[in-house]
Structures are given as C-alpha cells and as structure tokens.
Short mmCIF file of C-alpha atoms and ligand atoms in Angstrom, two decimals:
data_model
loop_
_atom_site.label_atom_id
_atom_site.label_comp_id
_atom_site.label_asym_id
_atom_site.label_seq_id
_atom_site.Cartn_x
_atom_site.Cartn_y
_atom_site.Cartn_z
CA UNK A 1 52.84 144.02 -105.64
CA UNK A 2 53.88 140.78 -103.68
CA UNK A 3 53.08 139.96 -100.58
CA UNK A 4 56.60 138.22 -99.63
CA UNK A 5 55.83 137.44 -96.05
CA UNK A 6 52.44 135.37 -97.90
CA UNK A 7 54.69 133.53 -99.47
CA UNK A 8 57.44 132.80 -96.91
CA UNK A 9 54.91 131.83 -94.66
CA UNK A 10 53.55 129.53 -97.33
CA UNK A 11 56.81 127.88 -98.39
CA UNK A 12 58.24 127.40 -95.04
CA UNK A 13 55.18 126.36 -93.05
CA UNK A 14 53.86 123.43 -94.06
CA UNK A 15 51.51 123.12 -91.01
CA UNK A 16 49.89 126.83 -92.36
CA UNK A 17 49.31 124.80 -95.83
CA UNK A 18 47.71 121.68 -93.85
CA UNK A 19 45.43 124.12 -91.60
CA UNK A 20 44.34 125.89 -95.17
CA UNK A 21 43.99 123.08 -96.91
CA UNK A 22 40.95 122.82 -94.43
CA UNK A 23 40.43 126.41 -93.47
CA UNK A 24 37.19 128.62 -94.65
CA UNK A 25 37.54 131.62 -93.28
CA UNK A 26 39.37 134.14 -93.89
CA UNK A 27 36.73 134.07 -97.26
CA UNK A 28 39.45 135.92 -99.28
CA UNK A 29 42.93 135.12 -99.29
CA UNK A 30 44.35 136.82 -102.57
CA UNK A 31 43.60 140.58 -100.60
CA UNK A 32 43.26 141.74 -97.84
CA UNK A 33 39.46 143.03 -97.11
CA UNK A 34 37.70 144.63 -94.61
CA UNK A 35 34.66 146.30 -93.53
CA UNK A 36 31.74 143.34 -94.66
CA UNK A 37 28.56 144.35 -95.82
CA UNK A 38 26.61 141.76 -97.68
CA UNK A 39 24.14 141.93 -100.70
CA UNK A 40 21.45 139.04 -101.39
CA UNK A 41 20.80 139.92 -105.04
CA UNK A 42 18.38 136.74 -106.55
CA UNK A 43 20.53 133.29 -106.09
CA UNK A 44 23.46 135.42 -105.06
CA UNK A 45 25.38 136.84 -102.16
CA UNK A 46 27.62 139.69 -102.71
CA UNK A 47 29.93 141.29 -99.95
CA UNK A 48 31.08 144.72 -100.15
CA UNK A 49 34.31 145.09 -98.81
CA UNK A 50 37.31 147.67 -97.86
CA UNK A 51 40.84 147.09 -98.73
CA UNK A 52 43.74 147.25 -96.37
CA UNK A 53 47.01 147.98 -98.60
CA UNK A 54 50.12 145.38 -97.59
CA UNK A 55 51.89 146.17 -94.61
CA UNK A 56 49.52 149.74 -93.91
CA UNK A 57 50.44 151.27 -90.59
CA UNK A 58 47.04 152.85 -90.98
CA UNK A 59 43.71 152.51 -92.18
CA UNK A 60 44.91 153.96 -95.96
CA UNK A 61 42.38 152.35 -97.63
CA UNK A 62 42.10 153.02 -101.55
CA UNK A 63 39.36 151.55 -102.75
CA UNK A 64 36.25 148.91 -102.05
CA UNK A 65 35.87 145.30 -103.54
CA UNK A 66 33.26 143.59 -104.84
CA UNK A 67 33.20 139.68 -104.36
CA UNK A 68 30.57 136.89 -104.79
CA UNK A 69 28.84 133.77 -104.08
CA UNK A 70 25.83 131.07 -104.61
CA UNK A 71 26.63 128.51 -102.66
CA UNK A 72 28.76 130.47 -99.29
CA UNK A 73 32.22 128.43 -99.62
CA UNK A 74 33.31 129.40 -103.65
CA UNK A 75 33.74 133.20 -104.17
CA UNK A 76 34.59 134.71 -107.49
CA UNK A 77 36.45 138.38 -107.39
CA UNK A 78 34.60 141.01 -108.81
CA UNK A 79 37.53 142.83 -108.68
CA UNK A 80 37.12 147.13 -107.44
CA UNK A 81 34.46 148.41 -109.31
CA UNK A 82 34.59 151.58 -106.99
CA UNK A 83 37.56 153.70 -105.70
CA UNK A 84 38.60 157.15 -104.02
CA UNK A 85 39.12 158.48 -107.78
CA UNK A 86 35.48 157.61 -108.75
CA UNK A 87 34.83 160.63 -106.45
CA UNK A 88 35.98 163.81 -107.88
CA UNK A 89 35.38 165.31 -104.07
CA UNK A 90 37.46 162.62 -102.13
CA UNK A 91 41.29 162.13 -101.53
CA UNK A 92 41.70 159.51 -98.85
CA UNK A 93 39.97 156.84 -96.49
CA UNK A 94 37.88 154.15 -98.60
CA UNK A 95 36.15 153.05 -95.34
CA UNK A 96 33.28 150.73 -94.34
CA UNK A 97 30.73 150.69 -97.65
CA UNK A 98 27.59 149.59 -97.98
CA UNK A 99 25.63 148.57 -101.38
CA UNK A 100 21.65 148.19 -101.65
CA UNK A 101 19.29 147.62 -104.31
CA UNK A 102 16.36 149.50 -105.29
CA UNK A 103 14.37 149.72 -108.54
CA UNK A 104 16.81 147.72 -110.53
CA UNK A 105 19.71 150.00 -109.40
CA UNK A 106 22.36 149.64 -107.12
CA UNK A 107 23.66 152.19 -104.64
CA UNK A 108 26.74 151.76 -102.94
CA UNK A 109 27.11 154.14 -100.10
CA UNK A 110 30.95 155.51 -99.07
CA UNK A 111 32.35 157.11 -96.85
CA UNK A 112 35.43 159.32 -97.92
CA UNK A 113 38.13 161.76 -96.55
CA UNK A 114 36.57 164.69 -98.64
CA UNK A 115 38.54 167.69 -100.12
CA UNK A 116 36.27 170.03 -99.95
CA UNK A 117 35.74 170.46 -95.94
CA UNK A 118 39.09 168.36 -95.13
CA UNK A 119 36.98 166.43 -92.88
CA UNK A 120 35.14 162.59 -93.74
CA UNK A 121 32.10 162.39 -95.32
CA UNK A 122 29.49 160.39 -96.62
CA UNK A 123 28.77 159.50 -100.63
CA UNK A 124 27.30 157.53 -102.91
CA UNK A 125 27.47 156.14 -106.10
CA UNK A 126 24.57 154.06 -109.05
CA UNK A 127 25.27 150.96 -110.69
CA UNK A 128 22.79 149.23 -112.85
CA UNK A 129 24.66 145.71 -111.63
CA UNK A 130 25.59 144.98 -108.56
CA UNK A 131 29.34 144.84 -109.49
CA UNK A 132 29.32 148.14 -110.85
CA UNK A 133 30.60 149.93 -112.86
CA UNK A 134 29.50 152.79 -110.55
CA UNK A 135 29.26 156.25 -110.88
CA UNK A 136 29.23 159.23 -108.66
CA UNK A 137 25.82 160.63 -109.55
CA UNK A 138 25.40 163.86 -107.34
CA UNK A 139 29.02 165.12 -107.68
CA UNK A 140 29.06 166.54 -104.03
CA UNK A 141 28.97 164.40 -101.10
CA UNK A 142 25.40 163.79 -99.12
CA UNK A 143 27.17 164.70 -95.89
CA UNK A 144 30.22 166.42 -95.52
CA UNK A 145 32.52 167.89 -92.90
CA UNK A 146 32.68 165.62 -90.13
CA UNK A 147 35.02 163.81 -88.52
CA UNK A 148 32.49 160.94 -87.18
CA UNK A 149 30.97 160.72 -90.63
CA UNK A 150 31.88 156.96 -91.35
CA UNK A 151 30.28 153.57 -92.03
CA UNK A 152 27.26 154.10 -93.45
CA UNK A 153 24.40 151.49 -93.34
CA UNK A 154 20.90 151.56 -95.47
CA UNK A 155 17.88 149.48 -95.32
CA UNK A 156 14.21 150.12 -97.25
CA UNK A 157 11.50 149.76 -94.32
CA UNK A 158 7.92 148.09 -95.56
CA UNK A 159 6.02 151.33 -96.18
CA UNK A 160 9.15 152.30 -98.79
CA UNK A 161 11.46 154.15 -96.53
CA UNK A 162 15.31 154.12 -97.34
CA UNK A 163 17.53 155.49 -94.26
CA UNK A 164 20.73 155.59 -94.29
CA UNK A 165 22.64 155.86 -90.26
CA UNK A 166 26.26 156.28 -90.10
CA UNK A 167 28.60 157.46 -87.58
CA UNK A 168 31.76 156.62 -84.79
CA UNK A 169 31.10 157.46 -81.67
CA UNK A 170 27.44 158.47 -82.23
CA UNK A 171 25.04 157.67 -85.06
CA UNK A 172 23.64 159.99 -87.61
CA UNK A 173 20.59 159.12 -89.88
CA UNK A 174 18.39 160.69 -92.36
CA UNK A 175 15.07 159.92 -94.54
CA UNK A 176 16.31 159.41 -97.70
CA UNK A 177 14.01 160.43 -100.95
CA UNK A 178 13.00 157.55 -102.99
CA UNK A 179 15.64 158.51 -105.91
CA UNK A 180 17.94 156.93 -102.97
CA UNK A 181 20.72 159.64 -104.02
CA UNK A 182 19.33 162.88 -101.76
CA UNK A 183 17.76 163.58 -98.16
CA UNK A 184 14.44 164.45 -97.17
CA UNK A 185 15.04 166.32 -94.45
CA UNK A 186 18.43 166.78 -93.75
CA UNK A 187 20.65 165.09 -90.93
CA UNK A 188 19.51 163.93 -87.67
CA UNK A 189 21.36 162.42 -84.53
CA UNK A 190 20.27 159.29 -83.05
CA UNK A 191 18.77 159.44 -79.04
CA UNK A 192 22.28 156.59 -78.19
CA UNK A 193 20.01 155.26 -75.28
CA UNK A 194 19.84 151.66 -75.43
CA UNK A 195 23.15 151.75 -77.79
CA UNK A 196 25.37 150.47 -74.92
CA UNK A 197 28.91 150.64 -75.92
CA UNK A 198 28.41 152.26 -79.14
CA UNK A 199 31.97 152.59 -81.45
CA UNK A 200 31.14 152.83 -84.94
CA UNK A 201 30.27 150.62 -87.74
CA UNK A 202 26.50 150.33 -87.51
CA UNK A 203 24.77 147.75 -89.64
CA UNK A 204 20.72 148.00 -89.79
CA UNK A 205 18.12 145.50 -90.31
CA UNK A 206 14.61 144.75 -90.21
CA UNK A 207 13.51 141.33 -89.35
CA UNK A 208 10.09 140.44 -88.65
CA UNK A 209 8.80 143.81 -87.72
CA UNK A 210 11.94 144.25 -85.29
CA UNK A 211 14.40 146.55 -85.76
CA UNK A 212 17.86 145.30 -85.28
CA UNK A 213 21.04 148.01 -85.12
CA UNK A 214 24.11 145.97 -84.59
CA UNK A 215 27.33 148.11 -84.03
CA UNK A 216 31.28 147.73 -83.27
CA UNK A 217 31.15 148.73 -79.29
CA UNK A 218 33.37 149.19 -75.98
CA UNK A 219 35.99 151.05 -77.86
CA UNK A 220 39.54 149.24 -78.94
CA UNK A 221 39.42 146.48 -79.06
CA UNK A 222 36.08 146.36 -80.37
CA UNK A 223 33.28 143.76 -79.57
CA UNK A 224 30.56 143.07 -81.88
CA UNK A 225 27.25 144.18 -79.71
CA UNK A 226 23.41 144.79 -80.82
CA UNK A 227 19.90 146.67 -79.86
CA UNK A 228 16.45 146.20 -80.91
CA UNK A 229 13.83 148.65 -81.30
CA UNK A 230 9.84 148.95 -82.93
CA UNK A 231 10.73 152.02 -84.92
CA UNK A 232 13.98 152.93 -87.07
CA UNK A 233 15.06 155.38 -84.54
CA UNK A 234 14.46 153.60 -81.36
CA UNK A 235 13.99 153.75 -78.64
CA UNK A 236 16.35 150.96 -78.65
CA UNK A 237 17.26 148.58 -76.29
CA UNK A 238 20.55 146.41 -75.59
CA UNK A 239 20.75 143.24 -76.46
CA UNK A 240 24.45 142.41 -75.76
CA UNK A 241 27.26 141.52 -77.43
CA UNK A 242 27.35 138.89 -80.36
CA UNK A 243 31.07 138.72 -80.84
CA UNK A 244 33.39 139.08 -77.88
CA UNK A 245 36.71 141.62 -78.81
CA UNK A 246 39.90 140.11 -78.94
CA UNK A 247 38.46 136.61 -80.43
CA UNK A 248 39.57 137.46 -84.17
CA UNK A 249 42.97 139.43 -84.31
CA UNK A 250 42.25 142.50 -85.44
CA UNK A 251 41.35 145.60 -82.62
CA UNK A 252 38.64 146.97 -85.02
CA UNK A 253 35.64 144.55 -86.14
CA UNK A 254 32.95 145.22 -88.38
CA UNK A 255 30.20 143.28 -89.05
CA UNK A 256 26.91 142.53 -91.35
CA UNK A 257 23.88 140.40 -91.41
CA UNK A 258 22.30 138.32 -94.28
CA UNK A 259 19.70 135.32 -94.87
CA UNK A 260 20.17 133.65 -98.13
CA UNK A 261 18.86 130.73 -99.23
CA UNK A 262 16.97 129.43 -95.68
CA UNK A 263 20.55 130.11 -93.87
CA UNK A 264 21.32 133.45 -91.92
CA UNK A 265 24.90 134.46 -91.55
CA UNK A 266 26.82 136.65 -89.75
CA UNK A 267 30.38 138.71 -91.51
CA UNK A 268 33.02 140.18 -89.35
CA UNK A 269 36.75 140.57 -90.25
CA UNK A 270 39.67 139.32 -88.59
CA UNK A 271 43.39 139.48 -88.91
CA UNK A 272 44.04 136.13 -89.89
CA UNK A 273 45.85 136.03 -93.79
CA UNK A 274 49.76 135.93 -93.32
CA UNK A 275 50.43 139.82 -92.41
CA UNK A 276 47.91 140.52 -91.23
CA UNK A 277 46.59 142.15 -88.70
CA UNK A 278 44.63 145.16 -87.28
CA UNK A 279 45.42 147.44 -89.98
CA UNK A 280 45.81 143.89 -92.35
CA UNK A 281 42.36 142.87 -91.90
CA UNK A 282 40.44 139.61 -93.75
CA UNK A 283 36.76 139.07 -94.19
CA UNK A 284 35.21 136.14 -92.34
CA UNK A 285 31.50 134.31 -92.06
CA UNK A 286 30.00 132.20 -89.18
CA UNK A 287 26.26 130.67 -89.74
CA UNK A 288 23.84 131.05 -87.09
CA UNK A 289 20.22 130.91 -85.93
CA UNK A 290 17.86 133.24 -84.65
CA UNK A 291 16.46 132.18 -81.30
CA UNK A 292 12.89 131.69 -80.98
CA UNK A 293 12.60 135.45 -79.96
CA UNK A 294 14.29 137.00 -82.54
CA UNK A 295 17.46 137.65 -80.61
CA UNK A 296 21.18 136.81 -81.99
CA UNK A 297 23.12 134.29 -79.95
CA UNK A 298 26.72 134.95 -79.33
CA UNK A 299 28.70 134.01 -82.05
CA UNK A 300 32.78 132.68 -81.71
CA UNK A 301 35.36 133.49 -84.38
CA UNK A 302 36.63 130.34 -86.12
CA UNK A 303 38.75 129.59 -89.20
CA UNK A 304 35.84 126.40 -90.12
CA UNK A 305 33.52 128.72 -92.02
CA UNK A 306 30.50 127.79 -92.87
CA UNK A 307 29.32 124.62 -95.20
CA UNK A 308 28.41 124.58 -98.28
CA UNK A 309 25.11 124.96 -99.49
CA UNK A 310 25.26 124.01 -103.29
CA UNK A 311 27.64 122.45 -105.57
CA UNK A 312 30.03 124.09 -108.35
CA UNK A 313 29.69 123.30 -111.96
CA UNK A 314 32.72 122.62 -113.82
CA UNK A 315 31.57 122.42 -117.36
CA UNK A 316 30.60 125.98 -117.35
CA UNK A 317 33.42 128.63 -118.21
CA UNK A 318 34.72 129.68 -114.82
CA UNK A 319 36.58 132.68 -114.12
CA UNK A 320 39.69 131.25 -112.39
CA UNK A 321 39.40 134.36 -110.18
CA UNK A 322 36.32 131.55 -108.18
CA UNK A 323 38.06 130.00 -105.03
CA UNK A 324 36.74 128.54 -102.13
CA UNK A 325 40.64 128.97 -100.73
CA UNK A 326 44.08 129.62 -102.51
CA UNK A 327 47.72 129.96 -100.95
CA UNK A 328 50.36 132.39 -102.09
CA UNK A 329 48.44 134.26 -105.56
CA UNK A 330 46.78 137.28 -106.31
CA UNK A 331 43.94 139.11 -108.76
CA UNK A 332 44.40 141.78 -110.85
CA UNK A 333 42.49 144.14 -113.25
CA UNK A 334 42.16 143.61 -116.52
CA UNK A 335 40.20 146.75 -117.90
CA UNK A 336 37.11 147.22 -116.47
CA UNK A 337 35.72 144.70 -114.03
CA UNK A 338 38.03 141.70 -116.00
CA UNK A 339 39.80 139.95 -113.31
CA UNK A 340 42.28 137.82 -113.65
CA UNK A 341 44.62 135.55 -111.35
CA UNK A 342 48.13 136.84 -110.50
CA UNK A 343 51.29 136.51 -108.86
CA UNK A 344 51.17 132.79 -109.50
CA UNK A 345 54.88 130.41 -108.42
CA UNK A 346 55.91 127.02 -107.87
CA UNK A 347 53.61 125.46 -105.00
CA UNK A 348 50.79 128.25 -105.41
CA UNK A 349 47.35 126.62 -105.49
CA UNK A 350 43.28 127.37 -106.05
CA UNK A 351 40.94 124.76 -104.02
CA UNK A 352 37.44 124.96 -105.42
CA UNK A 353 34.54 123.79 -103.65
CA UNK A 354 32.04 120.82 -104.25
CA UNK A 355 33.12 120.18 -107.49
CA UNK A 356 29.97 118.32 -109.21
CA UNK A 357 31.19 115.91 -112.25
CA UNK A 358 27.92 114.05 -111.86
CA UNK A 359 28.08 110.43 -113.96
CA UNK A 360 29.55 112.34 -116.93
CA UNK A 361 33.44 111.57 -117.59
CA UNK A 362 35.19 115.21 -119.10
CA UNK A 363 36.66 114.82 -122.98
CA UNK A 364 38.98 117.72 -122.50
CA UNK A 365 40.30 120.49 -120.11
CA UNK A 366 40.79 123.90 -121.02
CA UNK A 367 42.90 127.16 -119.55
CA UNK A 368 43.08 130.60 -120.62
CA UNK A 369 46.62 131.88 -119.57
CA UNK A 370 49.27 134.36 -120.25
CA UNK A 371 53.06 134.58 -119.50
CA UNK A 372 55.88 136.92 -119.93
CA UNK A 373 58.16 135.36 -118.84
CA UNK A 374 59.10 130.91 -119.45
CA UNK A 375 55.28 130.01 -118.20
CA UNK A 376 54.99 126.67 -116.03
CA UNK A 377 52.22 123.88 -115.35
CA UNK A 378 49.03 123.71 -114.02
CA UNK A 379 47.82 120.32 -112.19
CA UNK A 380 44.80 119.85 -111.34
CA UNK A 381 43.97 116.95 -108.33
CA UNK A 382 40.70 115.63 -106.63
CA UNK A 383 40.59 115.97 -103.29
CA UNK A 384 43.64 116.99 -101.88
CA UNK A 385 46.94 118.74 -102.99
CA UNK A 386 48.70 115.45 -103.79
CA UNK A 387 45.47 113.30 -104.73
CA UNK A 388 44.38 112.02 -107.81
CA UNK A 389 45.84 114.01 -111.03
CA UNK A 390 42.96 115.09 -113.13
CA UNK A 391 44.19 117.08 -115.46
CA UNK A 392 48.08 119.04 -116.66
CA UNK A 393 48.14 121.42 -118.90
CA UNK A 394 51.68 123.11 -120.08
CA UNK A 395 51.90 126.90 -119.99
CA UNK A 396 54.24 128.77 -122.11
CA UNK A 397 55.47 131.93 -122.84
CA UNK A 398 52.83 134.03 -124.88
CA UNK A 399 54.35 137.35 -125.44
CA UNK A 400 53.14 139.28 -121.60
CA UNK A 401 51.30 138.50 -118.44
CA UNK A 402 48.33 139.78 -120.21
CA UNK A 403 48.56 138.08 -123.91
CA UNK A 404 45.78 135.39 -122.80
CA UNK A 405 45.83 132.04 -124.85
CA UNK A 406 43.68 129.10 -124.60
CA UNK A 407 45.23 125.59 -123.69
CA UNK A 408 44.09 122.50 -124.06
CA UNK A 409 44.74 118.93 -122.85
CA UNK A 410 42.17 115.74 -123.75
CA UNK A 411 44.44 113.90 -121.15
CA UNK A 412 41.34 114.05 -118.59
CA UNK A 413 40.70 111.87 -116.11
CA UNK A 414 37.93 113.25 -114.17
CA UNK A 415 35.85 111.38 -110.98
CA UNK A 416 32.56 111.15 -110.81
CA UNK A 417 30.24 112.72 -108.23
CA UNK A 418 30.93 115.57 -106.04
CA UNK A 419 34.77 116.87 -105.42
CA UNK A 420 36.98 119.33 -104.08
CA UNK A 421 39.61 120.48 -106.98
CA UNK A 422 42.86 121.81 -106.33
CA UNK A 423 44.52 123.78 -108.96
CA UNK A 424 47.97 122.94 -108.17
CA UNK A 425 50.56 125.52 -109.91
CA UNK A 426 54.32 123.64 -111.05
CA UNK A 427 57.32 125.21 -112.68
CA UNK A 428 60.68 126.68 -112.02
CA UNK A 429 61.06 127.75 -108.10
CA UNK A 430 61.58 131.83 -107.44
CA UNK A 431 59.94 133.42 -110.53
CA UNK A 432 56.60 134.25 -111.19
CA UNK A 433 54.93 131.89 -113.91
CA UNK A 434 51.77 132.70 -115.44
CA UNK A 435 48.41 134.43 -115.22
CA UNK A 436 45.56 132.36 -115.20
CA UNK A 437 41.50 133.84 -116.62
CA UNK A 438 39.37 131.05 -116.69
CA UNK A 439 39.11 127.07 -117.11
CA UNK A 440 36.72 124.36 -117.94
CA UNK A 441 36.17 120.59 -118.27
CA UNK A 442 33.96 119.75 -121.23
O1 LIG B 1 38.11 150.18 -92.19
C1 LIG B 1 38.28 151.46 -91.64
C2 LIG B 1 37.49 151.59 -90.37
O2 LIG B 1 37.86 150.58 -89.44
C3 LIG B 1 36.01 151.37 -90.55
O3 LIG B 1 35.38 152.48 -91.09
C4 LIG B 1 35.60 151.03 -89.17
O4 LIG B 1 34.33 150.47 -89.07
C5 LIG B 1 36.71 150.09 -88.77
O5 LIG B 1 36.46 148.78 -89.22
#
C-alpha cells in the first residue's frame, strides 16, 4: 500500500530531499521498523526488527523484518521471514524480537498476543540461516499468559549458558536447555534492585566478564538507561542513562548493542521517516566507544549515522532491494524471502554507498525489472542526484509488476575509484512505473 504522505513530503519538500540526500539514519526508509536487535553473523550484521503498519494508532504490529549489512551504511532487505501466522498459537502483537545463533542454527525469539491464554507471551522459532525461513518448532509458546511477557533478550554466557530475560515493568528470565527451544527450570523474576527506572525492552550482554542489562526506563517517554552486574542475575547496579527520552521522536525506544568489525554500535528507533512517529517508528545506529572502564557514554540521537566501514562492489549481482538511503519506494515479497523494489514514480531514487569501480571502466549495465503498466527510466548518477550520468536504461511494459526482464545498456560511462550511486527513477509523473530486482555493471 502507499505511503502518500512519503511521497507528498518528498515531492513538495525539496529541503527533506537535500537533508536525505545526506541523512543515515533512519537505516530503513522503504518501512517502517522498530524494536532493533542486532546479529553479528561472520562479516555480517543483521538487525531484527518490528514493523509498524502506515498510519497505526497502535502498536498492531504484524510481523518482524530481517535486514542486513557488511559495511554499516548499505543494507539489503531480507524481507519478513517471520510473522504472527508462522505461530499457529498467536493472533496479534509482533513485538520486540530477538535472533541468536547457536550450533549452526538460528533462533529468533517473539513475543506474541497468544490465543490460547488471551494474554502475551513469549515464542520462538529455528532457522538454519539467519534470514529464515523459520519455523515454529515447539508448537506452544515457552511462556504464556502474561500481560508483561514482552521483549525478549538472549545471550550464551562462557560456560554454555543461554538465558533468555523478558518483561515490561519487571524482568523475567530462565536457564534455557542447550536445544535453545525449552527451559531448565521454569520461570524466574529478576531481584529489579539496581534496575533504576526499569520500562521494558531489556537487551543483555556480556562484555569482558561484565554483565551489561540495558533497558527502556522512566516510563513514557522512555529513556534509554543501563546496569552492570558479575553474574546474569545481578545484583546489578545503575549505570545511568545512555539515551535521554524525548531526543528521537518516538515516546517508546528500544535499543541493542553490537561490535562488528573493531567498531561497537548502539540501535535505537526513532520517529523520523515522513509519518512517522511513536506508533510510526524507524530504526537508527550511532557508533560509540567503551570508556576505559567498561561503561557506555551517553549517546545523542542524530540523523548522520555512522561511516562507512567498507566499500560496495558493483560488478557483483546486487539485489536492488541494497540501499544506503532511498526517497519515496518500497519492497515487496516475491515468494519466499525474494524481495524486490516497489512502489517506484517519477523522482523516486536508491543512493548506494561507497561505490568501488576501482581502475576498471564498466562494458555494460544491467537491470532486472517488471512493469504492468507503460514502465519508465532508470538513471543512474555519481555522486549526487543531478551529477554525472552513468548509466539509462529504458523500462517497458513486460506483461505485470512481477514479469521480471533483464535490460541492458553498453552506454556506460562509469568513474573510477570510490562513489556514491544514485539510482535516479524518470517517467510519466502520478503513476507507478516499474519494479526493480537487481542490477550490475560488468
Ligand atoms: O514495538 C512494540 C513495543 O514498543 C515493544 O515491545 C516495546 O519495547 C516498545 O518498543
């Protein structure tokens, strides 16, 4: 479905298109996503994510989102390998997820409005890939019939351990067995002394031999505050706060912890895409450094982002669903995990990244696109939305917004050296134009 007000706002602000031109953060601009809990999987990053719907007047979340990265600023769309029907036991609230790997599996733990107590609940489900598919492996939920059963959070201490916490306005934890999909021994509640503030959303960590339980606190609007602790279960003491409320437009905030590749970084989400808002909520990322101590310093929401910390490859096949920012499109599913862009009109555009042509001059660019309807253009510039043309490659009609054909132009002329790209979409103003799978320069 459209987002109209995206696209007003795009069309008739030309300062909003200057400031994204620019802009990092919100990370994803084709959704709206919430609830960030990151994944370092080898030389990637994944972030698990909710999903507000457009213009929710509450948190009616559907499903959760998978997206990607390997060098923080381009992020390919994994599309929703995970949803409220992927649990036969759940009928509403696709809240604050959590994935983890163990053993060559993935688990992605849920909580879920469950029908068989009418209360939330906590589940999970296996993947042998960290985008899924996933599967409800139990068929029952591992908690049930609670209210504050939300947001749950998962970490494998050094001697093996998996626990899983969860809860808003107290937190909940249990042992879990090494199969990762049962409990040892049942449900415990956390001693909350030290957990000043406590809301909800807990994230857990271990970082040199500290324990670290970082939680959204001080009710609505929330702040982002933390506690330490020598055990898993505390006693815990109060660090502070790491992000101050009312910094990031949204009254909830949730946030999650990673270090990849010599860099640690910290997720939250804001209400910053067109819309949005505190039941519109966006995914964001700010870098940081541990002090000496091992304590978090307080962190500022910012639309910057972070900088990038490798370069994109452009004659590989890229799944056009890879942005590093994009004004007025979409994704969509196409069959299982298959994502596509969407939703594309006159003025739309796709900025990738750190765009590394190296010495080598292309011979030929190549689309895969559909339309329905009379198609349109795609230009591709260095640098900026009007600089140097790279690349144009016609679109036509090819029988449905799904019939995908490959197009090619040897009308290249690509820099050399390192680049952002802007995939600039042209054609006739008001309808939509095409869909758009993958390109590459050869
Ligand atoms: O996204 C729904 C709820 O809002 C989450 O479960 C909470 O952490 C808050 O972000």
């Amino acid at each position: 479905m459209k987002n109209y007000l995206r696209k007003i706002a795009a069309f008739t602000l030309p300062l909003l298109i200057a400031q994204a031109s620019y802009a990092q953060n919100p990370v994803v601009q084709t959704w709206f996503t919430t609830d960030p809990a990151p994944m370092v999987d080898g030389n990637t990053l994944y972030i698990y994510t909710g999903h507000d719907e457009d213009n929710a007047d509450f948190f009616w979340m559907q499903e959760w989102r998978v997206y990607s990265t390997q060098d923080m600023v381009n992020w390919r769309d994994h599309g929703s390998p995970l949803a409220i029907e992927s649990f036969s036991w759940g009928d509403d609230r696709a809240w604050a997820p959590q994935c983890i790997e163990r053993n060559g599996k993935y688990y992605f733990y849920v909580p879920l409005h469950s029908n068989l107590t009418g209360a939330m609940a906590i589940g999970v489900a296996v993947g042998k890939t960290p985008t899924g598919p996933f599967v409800d492996p139990i068929g029952k939920p591992l908690a049930d019939g609670n209210w504050a059963y939300i947001d749950p959070t998962v970490f494998i201490d050094d001697d093996g351990q998996a626990w899983l916490y969860w809860g808003n306005p107290k937190i909940f934890y249990a042992r879990l067995n090494d199969d990762m999909i049962s409990f040892k021994d049942g449900v415990h509640e956390m001693d909350m002394t030290g957990l000043d503030g406590y809301t909800e959303g807990p994230w857990i960590q271990k970082r040199n031999g500290k324990y670290y339980m970082m939680y959204a606190s001080h009710g609505i609007p929330e702040n982002i505050s933390y506690a330490m602790a020598d055990s898993p279960t505390g006693p815990w003491t109060y660090q502070g706060v790491i992000m101050p409320k009312n910094e990031q437009s949204s009254f909830t905030n949730h946030s999650g912890l990673a270090d990849f590749k010599g860099h640690s970084y910290f997720f939250y989400h804001t209400g910053w895409l067109p819309g949005g808002g505190g039941f519109g909520r966006s995914v964001a990322v700010k870098e940081f450094q541990y002090n000496a101590d091992g304590t978090i310093p307080e962190l500022h929401a910012d639309k910057e982002g972070v900088a990038p910390i490798g370069t994109f490859n452009p004659f590989q096949t890229v799944e056009a669903e890879t942005m590093a920012y994009s004004v007025g499109i979409h994704t969509q599913p196409n069959g299982h995990n298959n994502v596509y862009v969407s939703d594309i009109h006159n003025g739309d555009w796709i900025k990738v990244r750190e765009v590394n042509f190296g010495s080598r001059q292309a011979k030929s660019f190549s689309i895969t696109a559909a339309s329905a309807l009379r198609g349109g253009t795609l230009e591709v510039h260095a640098d900026s939305l009007k600089g140097d043309l790279i690349a144009t490659i016609k679109v036509p009609h090819t029988g449905g917004w799904e019939k995908f054909k490959t197009f090619t132009t040897k009308d290249v002329r690509t820099p050399k050296g390192k680049h952002d790209i802007y995939l600039v979409f042209k054609g006739r103003k008001g309808p939509e134009l095409y869909t758009l799978d993958k390109w590459n320069f050869k």
